[in-house]
Coordinates of C-alpha atoms and ligand atoms in Angstrom, one line a residue:
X175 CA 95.4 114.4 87.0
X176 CA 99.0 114.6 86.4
X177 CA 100.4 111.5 87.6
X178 CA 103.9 109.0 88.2
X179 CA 102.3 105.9 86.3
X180 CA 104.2 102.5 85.7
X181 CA 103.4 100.0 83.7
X182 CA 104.0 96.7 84.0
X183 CA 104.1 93.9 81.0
X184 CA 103.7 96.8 78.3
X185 CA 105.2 94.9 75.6
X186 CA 102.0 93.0 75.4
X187 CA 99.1 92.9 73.0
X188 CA 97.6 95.4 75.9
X189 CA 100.2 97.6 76.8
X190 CA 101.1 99.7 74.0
X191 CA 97.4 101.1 74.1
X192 CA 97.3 101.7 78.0
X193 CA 101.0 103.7 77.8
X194 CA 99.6 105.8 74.6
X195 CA 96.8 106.8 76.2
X196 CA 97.7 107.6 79.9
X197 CA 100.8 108.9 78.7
X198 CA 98.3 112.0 77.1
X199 CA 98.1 113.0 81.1
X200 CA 100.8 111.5 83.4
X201 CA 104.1 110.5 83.4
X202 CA 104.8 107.1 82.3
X203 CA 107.6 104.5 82.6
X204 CA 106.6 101.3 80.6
X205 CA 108.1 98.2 81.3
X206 CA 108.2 94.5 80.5
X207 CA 111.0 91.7 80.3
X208 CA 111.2 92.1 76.5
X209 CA 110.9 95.3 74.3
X210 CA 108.6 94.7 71.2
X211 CA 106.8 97.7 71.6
X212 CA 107.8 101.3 70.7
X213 CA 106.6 103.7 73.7
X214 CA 106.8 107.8 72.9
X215 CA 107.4 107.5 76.7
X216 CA 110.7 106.0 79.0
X217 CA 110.7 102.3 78.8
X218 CA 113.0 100.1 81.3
X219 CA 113.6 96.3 81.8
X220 CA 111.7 95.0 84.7
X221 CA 110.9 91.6 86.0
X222 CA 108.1 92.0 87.9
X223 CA 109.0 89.1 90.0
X224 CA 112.1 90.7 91.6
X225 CA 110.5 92.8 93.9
X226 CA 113.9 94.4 95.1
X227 CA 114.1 95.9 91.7
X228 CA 110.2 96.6 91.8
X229 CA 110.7 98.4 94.8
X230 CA 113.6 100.4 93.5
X231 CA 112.0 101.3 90.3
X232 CA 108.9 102.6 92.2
X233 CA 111.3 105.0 94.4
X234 CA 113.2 105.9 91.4
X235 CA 110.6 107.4 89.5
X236 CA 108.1 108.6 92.4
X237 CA 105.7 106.1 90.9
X238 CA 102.1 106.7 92.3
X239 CA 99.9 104.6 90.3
X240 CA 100.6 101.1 88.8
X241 CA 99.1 99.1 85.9
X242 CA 100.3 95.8 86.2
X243 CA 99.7 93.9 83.0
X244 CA 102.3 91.1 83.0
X245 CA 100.5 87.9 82.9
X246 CA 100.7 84.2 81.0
X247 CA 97.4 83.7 78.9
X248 CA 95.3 81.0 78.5
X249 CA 96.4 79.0 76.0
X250 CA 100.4 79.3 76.8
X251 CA 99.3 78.9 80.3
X252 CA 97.8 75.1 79.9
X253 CA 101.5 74.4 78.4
X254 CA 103.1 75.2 81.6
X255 CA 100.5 75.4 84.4
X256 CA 103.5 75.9 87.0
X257 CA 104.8 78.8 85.2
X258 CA 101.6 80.3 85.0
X259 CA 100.7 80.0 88.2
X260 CA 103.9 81.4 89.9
X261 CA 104.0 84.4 87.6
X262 CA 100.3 85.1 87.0
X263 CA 100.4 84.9 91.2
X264 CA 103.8 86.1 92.6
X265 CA 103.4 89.3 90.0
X266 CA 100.5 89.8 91.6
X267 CA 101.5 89.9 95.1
X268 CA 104.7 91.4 94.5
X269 CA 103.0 94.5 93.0
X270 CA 100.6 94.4 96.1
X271 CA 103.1 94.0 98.6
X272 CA 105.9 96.7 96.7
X273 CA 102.3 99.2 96.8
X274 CA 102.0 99.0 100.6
X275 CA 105.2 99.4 101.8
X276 CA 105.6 102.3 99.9
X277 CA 102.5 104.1 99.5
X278 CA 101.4 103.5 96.1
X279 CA 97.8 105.1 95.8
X280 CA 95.8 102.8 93.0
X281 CA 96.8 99.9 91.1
X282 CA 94.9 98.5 88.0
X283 CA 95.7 94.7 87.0
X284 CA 92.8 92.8 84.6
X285 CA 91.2 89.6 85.1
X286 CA 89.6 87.8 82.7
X287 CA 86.1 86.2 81.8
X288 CA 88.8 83.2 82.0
X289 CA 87.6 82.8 85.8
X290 CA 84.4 81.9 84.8
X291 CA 83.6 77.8 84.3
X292 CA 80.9 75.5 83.0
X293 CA 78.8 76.6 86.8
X294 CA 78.6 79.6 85.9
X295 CA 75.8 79.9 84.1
X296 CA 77.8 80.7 80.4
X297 CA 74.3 81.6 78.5
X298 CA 74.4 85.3 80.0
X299 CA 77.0 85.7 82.9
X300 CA 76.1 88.0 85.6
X301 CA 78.8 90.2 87.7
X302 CA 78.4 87.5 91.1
X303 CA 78.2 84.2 89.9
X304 CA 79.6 80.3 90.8
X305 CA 83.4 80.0 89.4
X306 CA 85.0 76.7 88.6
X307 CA 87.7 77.9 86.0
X308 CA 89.2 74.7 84.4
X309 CA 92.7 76.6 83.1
X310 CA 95.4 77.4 85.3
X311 CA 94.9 80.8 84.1
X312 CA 91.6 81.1 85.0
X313 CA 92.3 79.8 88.3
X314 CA 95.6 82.3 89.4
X315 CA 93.1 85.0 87.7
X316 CA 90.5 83.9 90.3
X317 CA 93.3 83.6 93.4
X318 CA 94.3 87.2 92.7
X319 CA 90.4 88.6 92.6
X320 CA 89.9 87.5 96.2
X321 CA 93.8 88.4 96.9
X322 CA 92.5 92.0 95.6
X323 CA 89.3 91.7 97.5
X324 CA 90.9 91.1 100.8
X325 CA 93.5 93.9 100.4
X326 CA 90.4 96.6 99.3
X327 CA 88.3 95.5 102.4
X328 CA 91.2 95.9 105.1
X329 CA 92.1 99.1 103.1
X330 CA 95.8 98.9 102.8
X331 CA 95.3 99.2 99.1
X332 CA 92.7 100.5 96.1
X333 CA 93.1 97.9 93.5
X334 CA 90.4 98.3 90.7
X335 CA 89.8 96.1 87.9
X336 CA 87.9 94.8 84.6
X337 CA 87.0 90.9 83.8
X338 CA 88.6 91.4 80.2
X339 CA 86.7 89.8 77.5
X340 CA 88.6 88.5 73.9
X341 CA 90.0 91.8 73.0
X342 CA 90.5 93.2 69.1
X343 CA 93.7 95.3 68.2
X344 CA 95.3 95.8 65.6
X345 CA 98.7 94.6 68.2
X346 CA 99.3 90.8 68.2
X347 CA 98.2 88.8 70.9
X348 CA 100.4 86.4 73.2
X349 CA 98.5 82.9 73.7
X350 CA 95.3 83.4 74.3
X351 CA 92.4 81.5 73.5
X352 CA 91.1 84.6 71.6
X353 CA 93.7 84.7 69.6
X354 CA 91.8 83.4 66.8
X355 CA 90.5 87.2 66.7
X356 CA 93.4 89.7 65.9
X357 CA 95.1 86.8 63.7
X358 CA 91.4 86.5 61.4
X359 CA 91.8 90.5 60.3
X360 CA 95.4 89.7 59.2
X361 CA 94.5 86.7 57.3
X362 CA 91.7 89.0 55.4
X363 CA 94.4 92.0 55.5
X364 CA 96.6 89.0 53.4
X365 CA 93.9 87.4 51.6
X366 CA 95.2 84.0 53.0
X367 CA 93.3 80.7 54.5
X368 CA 92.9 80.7 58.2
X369 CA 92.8 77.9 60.4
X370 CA 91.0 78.5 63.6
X371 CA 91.2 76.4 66.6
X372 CA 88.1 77.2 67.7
X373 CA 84.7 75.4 66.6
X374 CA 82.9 78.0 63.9
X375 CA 79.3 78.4 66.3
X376 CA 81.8 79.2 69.3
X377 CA 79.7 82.4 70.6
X378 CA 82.3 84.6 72.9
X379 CA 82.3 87.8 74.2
X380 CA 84.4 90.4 72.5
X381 CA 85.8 94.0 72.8
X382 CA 87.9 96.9 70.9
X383 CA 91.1 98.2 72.4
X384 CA 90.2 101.4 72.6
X385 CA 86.6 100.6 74.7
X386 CA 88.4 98.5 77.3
X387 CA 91.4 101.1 77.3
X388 CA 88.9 103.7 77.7
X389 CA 86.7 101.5 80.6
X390 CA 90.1 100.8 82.8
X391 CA 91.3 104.5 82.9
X392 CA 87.9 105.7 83.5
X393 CA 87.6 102.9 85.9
X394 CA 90.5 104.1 87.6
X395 CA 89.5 108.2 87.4
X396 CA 86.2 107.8 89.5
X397 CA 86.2 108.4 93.0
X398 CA 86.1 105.1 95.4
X399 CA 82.8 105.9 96.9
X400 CA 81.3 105.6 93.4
X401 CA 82.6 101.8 93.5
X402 CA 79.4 99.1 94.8
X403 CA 81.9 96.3 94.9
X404 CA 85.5 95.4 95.7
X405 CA 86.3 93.1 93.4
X406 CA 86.4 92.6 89.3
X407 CA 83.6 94.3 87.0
X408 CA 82.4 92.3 84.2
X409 CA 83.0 94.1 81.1
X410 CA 81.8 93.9 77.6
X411 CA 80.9 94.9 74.0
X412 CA 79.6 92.5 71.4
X413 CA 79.4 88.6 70.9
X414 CA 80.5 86.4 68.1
X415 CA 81.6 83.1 66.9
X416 CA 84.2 82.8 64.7
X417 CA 81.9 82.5 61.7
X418 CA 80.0 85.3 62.6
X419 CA 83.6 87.3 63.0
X420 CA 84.6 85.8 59.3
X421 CA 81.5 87.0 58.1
X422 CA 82.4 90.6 59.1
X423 CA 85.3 90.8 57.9
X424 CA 84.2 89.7 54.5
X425 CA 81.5 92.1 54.3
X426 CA 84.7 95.1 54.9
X427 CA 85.7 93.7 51.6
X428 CA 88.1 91.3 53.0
X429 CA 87.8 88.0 51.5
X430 CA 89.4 84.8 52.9
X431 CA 88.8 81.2 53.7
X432 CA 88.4 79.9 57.3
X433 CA 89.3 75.7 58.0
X434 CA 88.0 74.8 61.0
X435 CA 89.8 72.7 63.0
X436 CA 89.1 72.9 66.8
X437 CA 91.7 71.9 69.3
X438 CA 92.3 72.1 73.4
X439 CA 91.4 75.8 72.8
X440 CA 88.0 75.2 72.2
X441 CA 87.3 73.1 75.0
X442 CA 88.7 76.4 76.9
X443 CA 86.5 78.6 75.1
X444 CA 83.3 76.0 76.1
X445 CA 83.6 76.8 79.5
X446 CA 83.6 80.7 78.7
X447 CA 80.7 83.2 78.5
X448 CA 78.7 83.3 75.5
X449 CA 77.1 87.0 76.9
X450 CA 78.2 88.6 79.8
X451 CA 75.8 91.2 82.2
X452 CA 78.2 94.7 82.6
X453 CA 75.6 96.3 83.9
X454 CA 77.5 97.0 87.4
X455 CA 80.1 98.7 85.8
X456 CA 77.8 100.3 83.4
X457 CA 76.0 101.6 86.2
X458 CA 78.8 102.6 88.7
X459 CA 81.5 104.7 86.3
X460 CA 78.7 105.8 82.9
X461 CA 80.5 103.9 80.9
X462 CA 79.3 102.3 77.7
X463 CA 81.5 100.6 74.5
X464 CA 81.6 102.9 71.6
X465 CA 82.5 100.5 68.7
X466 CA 80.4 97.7 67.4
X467 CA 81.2 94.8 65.9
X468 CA 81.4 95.9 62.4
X469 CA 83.3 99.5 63.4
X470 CA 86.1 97.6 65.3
X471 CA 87.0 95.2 62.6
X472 CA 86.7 98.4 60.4
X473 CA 89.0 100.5 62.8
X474 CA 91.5 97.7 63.7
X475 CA 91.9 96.5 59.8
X476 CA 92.3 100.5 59.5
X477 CA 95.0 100.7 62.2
X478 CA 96.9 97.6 60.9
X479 CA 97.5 99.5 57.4
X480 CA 98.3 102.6 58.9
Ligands
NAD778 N1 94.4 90.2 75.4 C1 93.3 89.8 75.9 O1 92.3 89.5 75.1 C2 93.0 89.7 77.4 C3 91.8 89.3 77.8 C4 91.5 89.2 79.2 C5 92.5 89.6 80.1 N2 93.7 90.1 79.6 C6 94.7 90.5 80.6 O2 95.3 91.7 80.3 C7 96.7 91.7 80.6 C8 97.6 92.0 79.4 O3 97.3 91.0 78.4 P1 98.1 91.0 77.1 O4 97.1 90.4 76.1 O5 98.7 92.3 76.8 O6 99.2 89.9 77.4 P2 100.5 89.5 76.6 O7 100.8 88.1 76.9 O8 100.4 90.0 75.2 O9 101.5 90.5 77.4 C9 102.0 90.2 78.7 C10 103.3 90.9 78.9 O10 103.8 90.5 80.2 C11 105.2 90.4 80.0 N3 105.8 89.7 81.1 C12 105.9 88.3 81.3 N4 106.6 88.0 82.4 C13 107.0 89.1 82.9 C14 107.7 89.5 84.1 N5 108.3 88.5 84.9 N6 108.0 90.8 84.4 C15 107.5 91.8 83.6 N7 106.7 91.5 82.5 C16 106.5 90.2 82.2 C17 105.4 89.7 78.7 O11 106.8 90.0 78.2 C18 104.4 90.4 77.8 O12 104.9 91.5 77.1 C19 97.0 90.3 81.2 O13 96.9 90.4 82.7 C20 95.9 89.5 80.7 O14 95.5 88.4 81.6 C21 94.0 90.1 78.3

């Protein structure tokens, strides 16, 4: 497995993770439009949406795989729905359209638990479900999974990829509506009041780094035919509301005080899962998460220290 990987939007809460730990394997060039990351591997300036460069970057390198993380999040994304739309899309279909024309063998890009809505049945979420997303976020996220779907059933391409729910790292996030998550451990880290946007009973699904890290590569390592569907897996690991989260965090050690003050983000967050069904993907690659609720706070405060 000794691959040409690039990856695209690696200066993001996500990206640092995905380069350290396919870099162990492959080859990797991470890029992004800024450089707040440090990668042990080459790093280069790309914008994914000029596909001439794209194209040339691909040929330069001898790039065989892409992950293509480059995205506007939830929260950021309701400031400029336009914006959103044209990058979360036109990154999307550039990367697609770059992969055919010259041969590019798998391509991983996440969606998000953003493309679910209040019709989809938010009490336990299965895999194939109704979809009314209400941000434009969860809508481009939703465009691209039947974009992805039609390109895997006409076979002129093998995109894979995971419905991502709130994700825990120790990196900062970029304007999410799960932001809330990552900034709570720095506020215990600092001892320091926290106000969170979201209501304190707000039940979402959550993740550690490392787990959905983990899940994509191995997601990407299996062979096609083990693959029942076409489209997105549902992935998760634990479920909390803030409170609960707060709670956690205390019991490390970490004491701070949480003001609730709920704002657009919670309405977001109310048309989101409150526990998601992964058994698809559990099922099809043998995956399971490794870390609990308690062990990732633990890990991530851990990692933020070290
Ligand atoms: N973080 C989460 O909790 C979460 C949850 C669900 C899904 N996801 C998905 O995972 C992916 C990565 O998320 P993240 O949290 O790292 O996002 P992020 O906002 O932290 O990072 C996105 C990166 O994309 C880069 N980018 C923006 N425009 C670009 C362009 N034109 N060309 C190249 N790069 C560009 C940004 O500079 C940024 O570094 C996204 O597709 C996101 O939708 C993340």
């Amino acid at each position: 497995m000794n691959n040409n990987i690039l990856i695209i939007g690696a200066s993001g809460q996500l990206g640092k993770y995905f380069v350290d730990k396919l870099s162990l394997n492959n080859n990797v060039i991470a890029s992004d439009i800024s450089s707040s990351n440090e990668f042990k591997c080459k790093f280069i300036f790309l914008d994914v949406l000029d596909i001439d460069n794209l194209k040339s970057v691909i040929l330069k390198y001898k790039i065989e795989i892409i992950y293509n993380l480059a995205a506007i999040l939830s929260a950021k994304g309701e400031k400029d729905p336009n914006k959103t739309w044209n990058l979360n899309t036109e990154s999307f279909l550039n990367v697609a359209n770059a992969s055919i024309e010259l041969g590019i063998k798998k391509i991983f890009w996440p969606s998000s638990i953003a493309v679910f809505g209040l019709n989809s049945g938010l009490e336990f979420v299965k895999n194939d479900v109704p979809m009314l997303p209400s941000t434009m976020y969860g809508i481009s996220k939703l465009s691209c999974e039947k974009l992805m779907y039609y390109y895997n059933i006409k076979n002129v391409l093998d995109i894979r990829s995971l419905r991502f729910p709130g994700i825990v790292s120790a990196s900062k996030p970029g304007g999410g509506t799960t932001d809330y998550i990552v900034e709570m451990l720095y506020s215990g880290l600092n001892k320091e009041k926290y106000i969170c946007s979201l209501k304190k009973n707000r039940t979402l699904p959550m993740i550690h780094i490392n787990d959905s890290v983990d899940a994509a590569i191995q997601l990407m390592n299996v062979e096609k035919k083990c693959l029942s569907i076409k489209y997105p897996y549902n992935i998760t690991s634990f479920n909390m509301s803030p409170d609960q989260w707060k709670q956690v965090i205390n019991d490390l050690g970490y004491k701070f005080d949480v003001d609730y003050m709920p704002d657009f983000r919670d309405n977001i967050a109310k048309s989101w899962p409150k526990t998601i069904d992964d058994n698809q993907l559990r099922n099809d690659i043998s995956w399971k998460p490794k870390y609990n609720s308690l062990v990732t706070a633990e890990s991530i405060l851990k990692s933020i220290q070290s």
